[in-house]
PDB file of C-alpha atoms in Angstrom:
ATOM      1  CA  UNK A   1     -11.803  27.879   0.143  1.00 83.00           C
ATOM      2  CA  UNK A   2     -11.357  24.134  -0.292  1.00 90.00           C
ATOM      3  CA  UNK A   3     -10.826  21.807   2.710  1.00 93.00           C
ATOM      4  CA  UNK A   4      -7.264  20.604   3.243  1.00 97.00           C
ATOM      5  CA  UNK A   5      -6.285  17.180   4.650  1.00 97.00           C
ATOM      6  CA  UNK A   6      -2.969  15.476   5.423  1.00 97.00           C
ATOM      7  CA  UNK A   7      -1.791  12.283   3.725  1.00 97.00           C
ATOM      8  CA  UNK A   8      -1.050   9.639   6.379  1.00 97.00           C
ATOM      9  CA  UNK A   9       1.893   8.334   4.331  1.00 96.00           C
ATOM     10  CA  UNK A  10       3.913  11.317   3.112  1.00 97.00           C
ATOM     11  CA  UNK A  11       2.499  13.761   5.688  1.00 97.00           C
ATOM     12  CA  UNK A  12       1.993  16.521   3.109  1.00 97.00           C
ATOM     13  CA  UNK A  13      -1.142  18.623   3.025  1.00 97.00           C
ATOM     14  CA  UNK A  14      -3.331  18.524  -0.055  1.00 97.00           C
ATOM     15  CA  UNK A  15      -6.843  19.450  -1.046  1.00 96.00           C
ATOM     16  CA  UNK A  16      -9.522  16.988  -0.070  1.00 94.00           C
ATOM     17  CA  UNK A  17     -10.231  16.333  -3.754  1.00 93.00           C
ATOM     18  CA  UNK A  18      -6.631  15.172  -4.343  1.00 95.00           C
ATOM     19  CA  UNK A  19      -6.723  12.576  -1.556  1.00 95.00           C
ATOM     20  CA  UNK A  20      -8.560   9.291  -1.034  1.00 94.00           C
ATOM     21  CA  UNK A  21     -10.466   8.682   2.203  1.00 96.00           C
ATOM     22  CA  UNK A  22     -10.131   5.224   3.738  1.00 96.00           C
ATOM     23  CA  UNK A  23     -12.330   3.795   6.518  1.00 96.00           C
ATOM     24  CA  UNK A  24     -12.546   0.552   8.492  1.00 95.00           C
ATOM     25  CA  UNK A  25     -15.635  -1.653   8.322  1.00 93.00           C
ATOM     26  CA  UNK A  26     -15.481  -4.835  10.414  1.00 90.00           C
ATOM     27  CA  UNK A  27     -11.646  -4.783  10.563  1.00 90.00           C
ATOM     28  CA  UNK A  28     -11.483  -4.405   6.782  1.00 93.00           C
ATOM     29  CA  UNK A  29      -9.812  -1.421   5.115  1.00 93.00           C
ATOM     30  CA  UNK A  30     -12.241   0.052   2.580  1.00 92.00           C
ATOM     31  CA  UNK A  31     -11.794   2.987   0.156  1.00 93.00           C
ATOM     32  CA  UNK A  32     -14.409   5.710   0.552  1.00 93.00           C
ATOM     33  CA  UNK A  33     -14.368   7.353  -2.861  1.00 90.00           C
ATOM     34  CA  UNK A  34     -17.335   9.584  -2.107  1.00 92.00           C
ATOM     35  CA  UNK A  35     -15.967  10.524   1.339  1.00 91.00           C
ATOM     36  CA  UNK A  36     -19.410   9.957   2.872  1.00 94.00           C
ATOM     37  CA  UNK A  37     -19.086   6.708   4.837  1.00 95.00           C
ATOM     38  CA  UNK A  38     -19.607   6.992   8.587  1.00 94.00           C
ATOM     39  CA  UNK A  39     -16.792   6.694  11.078  1.00 92.00           C
ATOM     40  CA  UNK A  40     -13.224   7.827  11.394  1.00 94.00           C
ATOM     41  CA  UNK A  41     -11.372   8.185   8.121  1.00 96.00           C
ATOM     42  CA  UNK A  42      -7.759   8.432   7.042  1.00 97.00           C
ATOM     43  CA  UNK A  43      -6.630  10.343   3.974  1.00 97.00           C
ATOM     44  CA  UNK A  44      -3.947   9.203   1.530  1.00 96.00           C
ATOM     45  CA  UNK A  45      -2.770  10.119  -1.959  1.00 94.00           C
ATOM     46  CA  UNK A  46      -4.212   7.526  -4.385  1.00 90.00           C
ATOM     47  CA  UNK A  47      -0.754   6.522  -5.629  1.00 89.00           C
ATOM     48  CA  UNK A  48       1.073   3.233  -5.250  1.00 86.00           C
ATOM     49  CA  UNK A  49       3.938   5.013  -3.466  1.00 91.00           C
ATOM     50  CA  UNK A  50       1.867   6.658  -0.734  1.00 93.00           C
ATOM     51  CA  UNK A  51      -0.408   3.674  -0.205  1.00 91.00           C
ATOM     52  CA  UNK A  52       2.574   1.321  -0.052  1.00 90.00           C
ATOM     53  CA  UNK A  53       4.270   3.522   2.549  1.00 94.00           C
ATOM     54  CA  UNK A  54       1.072   3.761   4.603  1.00 94.00           C
ATOM     55  CA  UNK A  55       0.605  -0.014   4.606  1.00 90.00           C
ATOM     56  CA  UNK A  56       4.265  -0.693   5.410  1.00 92.00           C
ATOM     57  CA  UNK A  57       4.365   1.797   8.292  1.00 93.00           C
ATOM     58  CA  UNK A  58       0.931   0.755   9.608  1.00 92.00           C
ATOM     59  CA  UNK A  59      -0.196   4.378   9.244  1.00 94.00           C
ATOM     60  CA  UNK A  60      -3.803   3.350   8.648  1.00 94.00           C
ATOM     61  CA  UNK A  61      -3.905   1.424  11.936  1.00 93.00           C
ATOM     62  CA  UNK A  62      -2.688   4.463  13.858  1.00 93.00           C
ATOM     63  CA  UNK A  63      -4.794   7.047  12.016  1.00 95.00           C
ATOM     64  CA  UNK A  64      -7.972   4.991  12.263  1.00 95.00           C
ATOM     65  CA  UNK A  65      -7.258   4.044  15.886  1.00 94.00           C
ATOM     66  CA  UNK A  66      -7.723   0.329  15.322  1.00 90.00           C
ATOM     67  CA  UNK A  67      -6.479  -2.031  18.013  1.00 86.00           C
ATOM     68  CA  UNK A  68      -5.691  -5.004  15.802  1.00 83.00           C
ATOM     69  CA  UNK A  69      -4.523  -6.005  12.354  1.00 84.00           C
ATOM     70  CA  UNK A  70      -6.483  -4.787   9.344  1.00 88.00           C
ATOM     71  CA  UNK A  71      -7.613  -6.897   6.402  1.00 89.00           C
ATOM     72  CA  UNK A  72      -6.185  -5.016   3.410  1.00 88.00           C
ATOM     73  CA  UNK A  73      -7.037  -7.506   0.646  1.00 87.00           C
ATOM     74  CA  UNK A  74     -10.177  -5.665  -0.504  1.00 85.00           C
ATOM     75  CA  UNK A  75      -8.331  -2.359  -0.493  1.00 86.00           C
ATOM     76  CA  UNK A  76      -5.400  -3.801  -2.473  1.00 84.00           C
ATOM     77  CA  UNK A  77      -7.812  -5.310  -5.035  1.00 85.00           C
ATOM     78  CA  UNK A  78      -9.522  -1.928  -5.376  1.00 84.00           C
ATOM     79  CA  UNK A  79      -6.140  -0.231  -5.770  1.00 82.00           C
ATOM     80  CA  UNK A  80      -5.095  -2.537  -8.608  1.00 82.00           C
ATOM     81  CA  UNK A  81      -8.393  -1.965 -10.445  1.00 82.00           C
ATOM     82  CA  UNK A  82      -8.170   1.797  -9.786  1.00 71.00           C
ATOM     83  CA  UNK A  83      -4.676   1.848 -11.314  1.00 62.00           C
ATOM     84  CA  UNK A  84      -5.976   0.057 -14.387  1.00 52.00           C
ATOM     85  CA  UNK A  85      -8.801   2.588 -14.774  1.00 51.00           C
ATOM     86  CA  UNK A  86      -6.373   5.505 -14.543  1.00 47.00           C
ATOM     87  CA  UNK A  87      -3.915   3.970 -17.010  1.00 44.00           C
ATOM     88  CA  UNK A  88      -6.644   2.935 -19.423  1.00 44.00           C
ATOM     89  CA  UNK A  89      -5.804  -0.756 -19.160  1.00 42.00           C
ATOM     90  CA  UNK A  90      -8.353  -3.545 -18.813  1.00 42.00           C
TER      91      UNK A  90
END
């Protein structure tokens, strides 16, 4: 039986393999592709729709229990490069 997690954006349950784990390191939102980084993590579908909703609604701040604003620039850069890898673009 595979572990199931909930997406913080669309609130649907999915297998752990279908979701991306995100953690906070020094107030910076960081993708945890291997799901092995220490600390509290939030799970989200690795799609522009779900990630956009999560950022807009501040779902990561609530799920990760952070008491201030998060730096999302690194995460957004990773997301754009991840999208290019999936689409086959360079």
